[in-house]
Amino acid sequence: MITIYKREVAAFFRSPIAYSVIGFFMVLTGLFFWINNIIIGSTEFSETLSTISLFLIFLAPVITMKLLADEKRNGTEVLLRTSPITVPQIIVGKYLAALTVFSVMIVLSFIYPMIISILGDIPVAMTIGGYIGFFVMGASFLAVGLFTSSLTENQIVAAVSGIVILLCMWFLQSIGASIGGTIGDIFRWVSLLTRYNDFAYGAFSFASLFYYISFTLVMLFVTGMNYERKRWS
Amino acid sequence: MIEVKNLTKVYGSIVALDNVSFNVRKGEILGFLGPNGAGKTTAMNIITGYLPSTSGTVLVQGHDIMEEPKEVKRLIGYLPEQPPLYTDMTVREYLNFICDLKGVELRKRKSQLDDIMYLVKIGDMRKRLIKNLSKGYRQRVGLAQALVGDPPVLILDEPTVGLDPKQIIEIRKLIMALGRDHTVILSTHILSEVSAVCSDVIIINKGKIAAAGSVSNFSATIGSSNKFMVHIIGPKNDILKRINGINNIKYVDFLRVDGDVNMFLVESKADIRRELLNEMSKANYPIIELRPVGKTIEDIFLDVVSKDAHVREEK
């Protein structure tokens, strides 16, 4: 697992993908930091993160798109499958590599709350809570991205279908809100994005944390099953 | 070393391998020979554990690939048709990654990699990115990959495809050298490769074993043929008449004329070279070339493959 992880992290930082995704992310956070926190003058950075989370729908599948799709196209899948390692080791190793890139993005964005804390009083607990929520939500997005990467040999198809799934998750929120009633509640319960609001407004929710983590695990499991299934078809 | 029993692989409605069984002894270099799409790659993919079989078993040193995949995978070095290379890595990084993947101990790693890189002659390329290497070098890096971890069994899928003639000779020499302490299965559709490299051969066609045996047995069939190509200076019709007059002659064909040299193809029931020489010298027609046209592995292969096609057509 560590073998796969090490290779994938190195591959990310050898290719332009990691740099462009991180760069794009930094531009976005900078922009919304400027609007939310400097112009409006709010000290709440978790709200800014909430806005950025929409863009994460587009960034997460780009991070993960090549992880499994590329192996198939390069013929390196044969290598992994004929080496003495197991499917979970492959999937988890690759997932953790993507999570590492995401963590780098998060760590770099710490600069903005630090600026806020110099200029004024930052609600520390709320910001930390917001970051935890942002991290687990991003982690679940990456799991969706890894899953779509296991479906195809084409990176672009992997990225686009990942984005589509995540967008549907986002729409579930607004659909749920407009339908109302039990079905609307279910939609909003399922939506990956609604749950982030708990964190954004400072209510640290263990239920949501648990939801994100279990969603991620289920997604990884499904990815592993799909990877194994392809061998048999 | 390797026991393959009743191996069958079905893709949807296509039968890629049909009840194939064979054994490979330790130290044997087995050639898998067959036209494109015969099932060579499928068989190799199953033995290496890349694909599951529909039915049948594969045992490598007594371990079943389906039941103990990890053990079997440790015993096998596999070079697939397309070398499995990460082109964004340098040769050295890539081979280190393979060492990690196969769990080669850290202290053995440097000497083993140096040995392998010397053996396949990629030492000068160790710092180059794989994407910048030529096809021949990529093939060698792929071969190096299969050798990492010193597996006792090597499975090589068309190892000389896309190489230039000099590289082909080098790789063949290397495979022969490896055959001394490894069990090797290699697939190819190049027949001379089998006679040059392999100790045993299996001809596979349309998912079935069409013929199998040691290469020396096949070569024996080759020597026993009484077919000759003969170049004679003299009038064509008279020569034909005289050759036809020799005992035991089966047939004689006029092929073509080049200046005053006539070329014939002669087949006989017994060795008639002596009589032929006597007959021609009596008439003062000098024989300037007499060459046996033996049955090559190529002929046997074509025989087997076309016979099979005939049988199918009749059905």
CSV table of C-alpha atoms in Angstrom, one decimal, chain B:
chain,number,residue,atom,x,y,z
B,1,MET,CA,7.3,-26.6,-12.3
B,2,ILE,CA,4.2,-25.4,-14.1
B,3,GLU,CA,1.2,-27.7,-14.6
B,4,VAL,CA,-1.7,-26.5,-16.7
B,5,LYS,CA,-4.7,-28.8,-16.6
B,6,ASN,CA,-7.8,-28.5,-18.8
B,7,LEU,CA,-7.6,-24.8,-19.0
B,8,THR,CA,-10.6,-23.1,-20.6
B,9,LYS,CA,-11.4,-19.5,-21.0
B,10,VAL,CA,-14.6,-18.2,-22.5
B,11,TYR,CA,-15.2,-14.5,-23.3
B,12,GLY,CA,-18.9,-14.2,-23.8
B,13,SER,CA,-19.5,-16.5,-26.8
B,14,ILE,CA,-15.9,-16.7,-27.8
B,15,VAL,CA,-13.8,-19.6,-26.6
B,16,ALA,CA,-10.3,-18.3,-26.3
B,17,LEU,CA,-8.8,-21.4,-24.8
B,18,ASP,CA,-10.4,-24.8,-25.1
B,19,ASN,CA,-9.3,-27.5,-22.6
B,20,VAL,CA,-5.6,-26.8,-22.8
B,21,SER,CA,-3.2,-29.0,-20.8
B,22,PHE,CA,0.6,-29.0,-20.6
B,23,ASN,CA,3.5,-29.2,-18.2
B,24,VAL,CA,6.7,-27.2,-18.1
B,25,ARG,CA,9.7,-28.8,-16.5
B,26,LYS,CA,12.2,-26.9,-14.5
B,27,GLY,CA,14.8,-25.3,-16.7
B,28,GLU,CA,12.8,-25.7,-19.9
B,29,ILE,CA,12.4,-22.9,-22.4
B,30,LEU,CA,8.9,-23.4,-23.8
B,31,GLY,CA,7.9,-21.6,-27.0
B,32,PHE,CA,4.2,-20.8,-27.4
B,33,LEU,CA,3.7,-20.6,-31.1
B,34,GLY,CA,0.6,-19.6,-32.9
B,35,PRO,CA,-1.0,-17.1,-35.2
B,36,ASN,CA,-2.4,-13.8,-33.8
B,37,GLY,CA,-5.5,-14.4,-31.7
B,38,ALA,CA,-4.7,-18.1,-31.1
B,39,GLY,CA,-4.9,-17.7,-27.3
B,40,LYS,CA,-1.2,-17.3,-26.4
B,41,THR,CA,-1.7,-14.1,-24.5
B,42,THR,CA,-4.9,-15.4,-22.8
B,43,ALA,CA,-3.0,-18.5,-21.6
B,44,MET,CA,-0.2,-16.3,-20.3
B,45,ASN,CA,-2.5,-13.9,-18.6
B,46,ILE,CA,-4.2,-16.8,-16.8
B,47,ILE,CA,-0.9,-18.4,-15.7
B,48,THR,CA,0.3,-15.1,-14.2
B,49,GLY,CA,-3.0,-14.5,-12.4
B,50,TYR,CA,-4.0,-11.4,-14.4
B,51,LEU,CA,-7.2,-13.1,-15.6
B,52,PRO,CA,-9.2,-15.8,-14.0
B,53,SER,CA,-9.9,-19.0,-16.0
B,54,THR,CA,-13.4,-20.2,-16.8
B,55,SER,CA,-12.3,-23.7,-15.7
B,56,GLY,CA,-9.2,-25.7,-15.2
B,57,THR,CA,-6.2,-25.3,-12.9
B,58,VAL,CA,-2.8,-23.8,-13.1
B,59,LEU,CA,-0.2,-25.0,-10.5
B,60,VAL,CA,3.2,-23.3,-10.2
B,61,GLN,CA,5.5,-25.2,-7.9
B,62,GLY,CA,2.5,-26.9,-6.5
B,63,HIS,CA,0.6,-23.6,-5.7
B,64,ASP,CA,-2.7,-23.0,-7.3
B,65,ILE,CA,-3.0,-19.5,-8.9
B,66,MET,CA,-6.6,-19.2,-7.8
B,67,GLU,CA,-6.1,-20.3,-4.2
B,68,GLU,CA,-2.7,-18.8,-3.4
B,69,PRO,CA,-2.3,-16.0,-5.8
B,70,LYS,CA,0.3,-14.2,-3.7
B,71,GLU,CA,2.6,-17.1,-3.6
B,72,VAL,CA,2.4,-17.8,-7.3
B,73,LYS,CA,2.8,-14.2,-8.2
B,74,ARG,CA,6.0,-14.1,-6.2
B,75,LEU,CA,7.4,-17.0,-8.3
B,76,ILE,CA,6.6,-15.4,-11.7
B,77,GLY,CA,8.2,-12.6,-13.6
B,78,TYR,CA,5.9,-11.4,-16.4
B,79,LEU,CA,6.6,-9.3,-19.4
B,80,PRO,CA,3.3,-8.6,-21.1
B,81,GLU,CA,3.0,-7.8,-24.7
B,82,GLN,CA,2.9,-4.1,-23.9
B,83,PRO,CA,5.7,-3.5,-21.4
B,84,PRO,CA,4.0,-2.2,-18.2
B,85,LEU,CA,6.0,1.0,-17.8
B,86,TYR,CA,5.3,4.2,-15.9
B,87,THR,CA,6.6,6.6,-18.5
B,88,ASP,CA,6.8,9.5,-16.1
B,89,MET,CA,9.5,7.8,-14.0
B,90,THR,CA,13.2,7.3,-14.7
B,91,VAL,CA,14.5,3.8,-15.3
B,92,ARG,CA,16.1,3.7,-11.8
B,93,GLU,CA,13.0,5.0,-10.1
B,94,TYR,CA,10.8,2.6,-11.9
B,95,LEU,CA,12.9,-0.5,-11.1
B,96,ASN,CA,13.0,0.7,-7.4
B,97,PHE,CA,9.2,0.9,-7.5
B,98,ILE,CA,9.1,-2.7,-8.8
B,99,CYS,CA,11.4,-3.8,-6.0
B,100,ASP,CA,9.0,-2.2,-3.5
B,101,LEU,CA,6.1,-3.9,-5.3
B,102,LYS,CA,7.7,-7.3,-5.2
B,103,GLY,CA,9.1,-6.8,-1.7
B,104,VAL,CA,12.8,-7.1,-2.5
B,105,GLU,CA,14.8,-6.5,0.7
B,106,LEU,CA,16.5,-3.1,0.8
B,107,ARG,CA,20.0,-4.5,1.4
B,108,LYS,CA,19.8,-6.8,-1.6
B,109,ARG,CA,18.3,-4.2,-3.8
B,110,LYS,CA,21.3,-2.3,-5.1
B,111,SER,CA,23.3,-5.3,-6.1
B,112,GLN,CA,20.3,-7.0,-7.7
B,113,LEU,CA,19.3,-3.9,-9.7
B,114,ASP,CA,22.9,-3.4,-10.8
B,115,ASP,CA,23.1,-7.0,-12.0
B,116,ILE,CA,19.8,-6.8,-13.9
B,117,MET,CA,20.7,-3.5,-15.5
B,118,TYR,CA,24.0,-4.9,-16.6
B,119,LEU,CA,22.3,-8.1,-17.9
B,120,VAL,CA,19.8,-6.3,-20.1
B,121,LYS,CA,22.2,-3.4,-20.9
B,122,ILE,CA,20.3,-0.5,-19.6
B,123,GLY,CA,22.9,0.8,-17.1
B,124,ASP,CA,23.5,3.9,-19.2
B,125,MET,CA,19.8,4.7,-19.3
B,126,ARG,CA,19.2,4.6,-15.6
B,127,LYS,CA,18.7,8.3,-15.2
B,128,ARG,CA,16.6,8.8,-18.3
B,129,LEU,CA,12.8,9.2,-18.2
B,130,ILE,CA,11.1,6.1,-19.6
B,131,LYS,CA,9.0,8.2,-22.0
B,132,ASN,CA,12.2,9.3,-23.7
B,133,LEU,CA,13.4,5.8,-24.4
B,134,SER,CA,13.2,4.0,-27.7
B,135,LYS,CA,11.0,1.0,-28.2
B,136,GLY,CA,14.0,-1.4,-27.9
B,137,TYR,CA,15.1,0.1,-24.6
B,138,ARG,CA,11.5,0.1,-23.3
B,139,GLN,CA,11.3,-3.6,-24.1
B,140,ARG,CA,14.5,-4.1,-22.1
B,141,VAL,CA,13.2,-2.1,-19.1
B,142,GLY,CA,10.1,-4.3,-19.3
B,143,LEU,CA,12.3,-7.4,-19.3
B,144,ALA,CA,14.3,-5.9,-16.3
B,145,GLN,CA,11.0,-5.5,-14.5
B,146,ALA,CA,10.3,-9.2,-15.0
B,147,LEU,CA,13.7,-10.1,-13.6
B,148,VAL,CA,13.3,-8.1,-10.4
B,149,GLY,CA,13.0,-10.3,-7.3
B,150,ASP,CA,14.7,-13.2,-9.1
B,151,PRO,CA,11.6,-15.2,-9.8
B,152,PRO,CA,12.3,-18.8,-10.9
B,153,VAL,CA,9.6,-18.6,-13.7
B,154,LEU,CA,9.7,-16.1,-16.5
B,155,ILE,CA,6.8,-15.5,-18.8
B,156,LEU,CA,7.5,-13.4,-21.8
B,157,ASP,CA,4.8,-12.4,-24.2
B,158,GLU,CA,6.4,-11.7,-27.6
B,159,PRO,CA,9.6,-10.4,-26.1
B,160,THR,CA,11.3,-9.5,-29.4
B,161,VAL,CA,8.4,-7.6,-31.1
B,162,GLY,CA,9.4,-4.2,-32.4
B,163,LEU,CA,13.1,-4.6,-32.0
B,164,ASP,CA,15.7,-4.2,-34.7
B,165,PRO,CA,17.6,-7.4,-35.8
B,166,LYS,CA,20.7,-6.7,-33.7
B,167,GLN,CA,18.5,-6.2,-30.6
B,168,ILE,CA,16.5,-9.3,-31.4
B,169,ILE,CA,19.7,-11.4,-31.4
B,170,GLU,CA,20.8,-9.8,-28.1
B,171,ILE,CA,17.5,-10.5,-26.4
B,172,ARG,CA,17.4,-14.1,-27.7
B,173,LYS,CA,20.9,-14.6,-26.3
B,174,LEU,CA,19.8,-13.1,-23.0
B,175,ILE,CA,16.7,-15.4,-22.9
B,176,MET,CA,18.9,-18.4,-23.6
B,177,ALA,CA,21.3,-17.4,-20.8
B,178,LEU,CA,18.3,-16.9,-18.5
B,179,GLY,CA,17.0,-20.3,-19.4
B,180,ARG,CA,19.9,-21.9,-17.6
B,181,ASP,CA,18.6,-21.1,-14.2
B,182,HIS,CA,15.0,-20.1,-15.0
B,183,THR,CA,11.9,-21.8,-16.4
B,184,VAL,CA,10.8,-19.7,-19.3
B,185,ILE,CA,7.6,-19.6,-21.3
B,186,LEU,CA,7.8,-17.3,-24.3
B,187,SER,CA,5.2,-16.6,-26.9
B,188,THR,CA,5.9,-15.7,-30.5
B,189,HIS,CA,4.6,-15.9,-34.0
B,190,ILE,CA,8.1,-15.8,-35.3
B,191,LEU,CA,9.1,-19.4,-36.1
B,192,SER,CA,12.8,-19.0,-36.3
B,193,GLU,CA,12.7,-17.7,-32.8
B,194,VAL,CA,11.4,-21.0,-31.5
B,195,SER,CA,14.2,-23.0,-33.2
B,196,ALA,CA,16.8,-20.5,-32.1
B,197,VAL,CA,15.8,-20.2,-28.4
B,198,CYS,CA,13.4,-22.9,-27.2
B,199,SER,CA,13.9,-26.4,-26.0
B,200,ASP,CA,10.3,-27.3,-26.4
B,201,VAL,CA,7.4,-25.9,-28.4
B,202,ILE,CA,3.6,-25.9,-28.2
B,203,ILE,CA,1.8,-24.9,-31.3
B,204,ILE,CA,-1.5,-23.4,-30.4
B,205,ASN,CA,-4.2,-22.5,-32.8
B,206,LYS,CA,-7.8,-21.3,-32.2
B,207,GLY,CA,-7.5,-22.0,-28.5
B,208,LYS,CA,-6.3,-25.6,-28.8
B,209,ILE,CA,-3.0,-27.2,-28.7
B,210,ALA,CA,-2.3,-28.3,-32.3
B,211,ALA,CA,1.1,-29.9,-31.8
B,212,ALA,CA,3.6,-30.2,-29.0
B,213,GLY,CA,7.0,-31.6,-28.5
B,214,SER,CA,10.7,-30.9,-28.2
B,215,VAL,CA,12.3,-28.7,-30.8
B,216,SER,CA,14.8,-31.4,-31.6
B,217,ASN,CA,12.0,-33.8,-32.4
B,218,PHE,CA,10.5,-31.3,-34.8
B,219,SER,CA,14.0,-30.8,-36.3
B,220,ALA,CA,14.2,-34.6,-36.9
B,221,THR,CA,11.2,-34.4,-39.2
B,222,ILE,CA,12.9,-31.6,-40.9
B,223,GLY,CA,16.0,-33.6,-41.9
B,224,SER,CA,14.2,-36.6,-43.3
B,225,SER,CA,12.7,-34.8,-46.3
B,226,ASN,CA,13.8,-35.6,-49.8
B,227,LYS,CA,13.1,-32.4,-51.5
B,228,PHE,CA,15.8,-30.5,-53.4
B,229,MET,CA,16.3,-27.3,-55.3
B,230,VAL,CA,18.7,-27.9,-58.1
B,231,HIS,CA,20.3,-25.4,-60.5
B,232,ILE,CA,21.5,-26.9,-63.8
B,233,ILE,CA,23.1,-25.4,-66.9
B,234,GLY,CA,21.7,-27.0,-70.0
B,235,PRO,CA,18.6,-27.3,-72.2
B,236,LYS,CA,15.4,-27.3,-70.1
B,237,ASN,CA,13.4,-30.1,-71.8
B,238,ASP,CA,16.3,-32.5,-72.0
B,239,ILE,CA,17.1,-32.0,-68.4
B,240,LEU,CA,13.5,-32.6,-67.4
B,241,LYS,CA,13.4,-35.8,-69.5
B,242,ARG,CA,16.6,-37.1,-67.9
B,243,ILE,CA,15.5,-36.3,-64.3
B,244,ASN,CA,12.2,-38.1,-64.9
B,245,GLY,CA,14.1,-41.1,-66.0
B,246,ILE,CA,15.7,-41.6,-62.6
B,247,ASN,CA,14.3,-44.3,-60.3
B,248,ASN,CA,12.2,-43.3,-57.2
B,249,ILE,CA,11.5,-39.8,-58.5
B,250,LYS,CA,8.2,-38.4,-57.3
B,251,TYR,CA,8.0,-35.3,-59.3
B,252,VAL,CA,10.1,-32.6,-60.9
B,253,ASP,CA,9.0,-29.0,-61.4
B,254,PHE,CA,10.6,-26.4,-63.5
B,255,LEU,CA,10.7,-23.2,-61.5
B,256,ARG,CA,12.4,-20.5,-63.6
B,257,VAL,CA,15.4,-19.7,-65.8
B,258,ASP,CA,18.1,-17.2,-65.0
B,259,GLY,CA,20.5,-16.7,-68.0
B,260,ASP,CA,21.5,-20.2,-69.0
B,261,VAL,CA,20.7,-21.6,-65.6
B,262,ASN,CA,17.5,-23.6,-65.2
B,263,MET,CA,16.1,-24.1,-61.7
B,264,PHE,CA,14.1,-27.2,-60.7
B,265,LEU,CA,12.3,-28.5,-57.6
B,266,VAL,CA,12.7,-32.2,-57.3
B,267,GLU,CA,11.0,-34.6,-54.8
B,268,SER,CA,11.8,-38.2,-54.5
B,269,LYS,CA,11.0,-41.3,-52.4
B,270,ALA,CA,14.6,-42.0,-51.6
B,271,ASP,CA,17.9,-40.1,-51.7
B,272,ILE,CA,18.6,-39.6,-55.4
B,273,ARG,CA,21.4,-37.0,-55.3
B,274,ARG,CA,24.1,-39.5,-56.5
B,275,GLU,CA,22.0,-40.7,-59.5
B,276,LEU,CA,21.1,-37.1,-60.4
B,277,LEU,CA,24.8,-36.0,-60.4
B,278,ASN,CA,25.8,-39.0,-62.5
B,279,GLU,CA,23.0,-38.5,-65.0
B,280,MET,CA,23.8,-34.8,-65.5
B,281,SER,CA,27.5,-35.3,-65.8
B,282,LYS,CA,26.9,-38.0,-68.4
B,283,ALA,CA,25.1,-35.4,-70.5
B,284,ASN,CA,27.7,-32.7,-69.5
B,285,TYR,CA,25.1,-30.5,-67.9
B,286,PRO,CA,26.9,-28.9,-64.9
B,287,ILE,CA,25.0,-28.8,-61.6
B,288,ILE,CA,25.9,-25.5,-60.0
B,289,GLU,CA,23.7,-25.7,-57.0
B,290,LEU,CA,22.0,-28.6,-55.1
B,291,ARG,CA,20.2,-27.7,-52.0
B,292,PRO,CA,17.8,-29.7,-49.8
B,293,VAL,CA,14.5,-27.9,-49.1
B,294,GLY,CA,13.7,-29.3,-45.7
B,295,LYS,CA,10.5,-29.2,-43.8
B,296,THR,CA,11.0,-26.4,-41.4
B,297,ILE,CA,9.1,-25.6,-38.3
B,298,GLU,CA,7.4,-23.1,-40.5
B,299,ASP,CA,6.0,-25.9,-42.7
B,300,ILE,CA,4.9,-28.0,-39.8
B,301,PHE,CA,3.3,-24.9,-38.3
B,302,LEU,CA,1.5,-24.1,-41.6
B,303,ASP,CA,0.5,-27.7,-42.0
B,304,VAL,CA,-1.0,-27.8,-38.6
B,305,VAL,CA,-2.8,-24.5,-38.9
B,306,SER,CA,-4.2,-25.2,-42.4
B,307,LYS,CA,-5.1,-28.8,-41.6
B,308,ASP,CA,-7.1,-27.5,-38.7
B,309,ALA,CA,-8.8,-25.0,-41.0
B,310,HIS,CA,-9.7,-27.8,-43.4
B,311,VAL,CA,-11.2,-30.0,-40.7
B,312,ARG,CA,-13.3,-27.0,-39.6
B,313,GLU,CA,-14.5,-26.3,-43.1
B,314,GLU,CA,-15.5,-29.9,-43.6
B,315,LYS,CA,-17.5,-29.9,-40.5
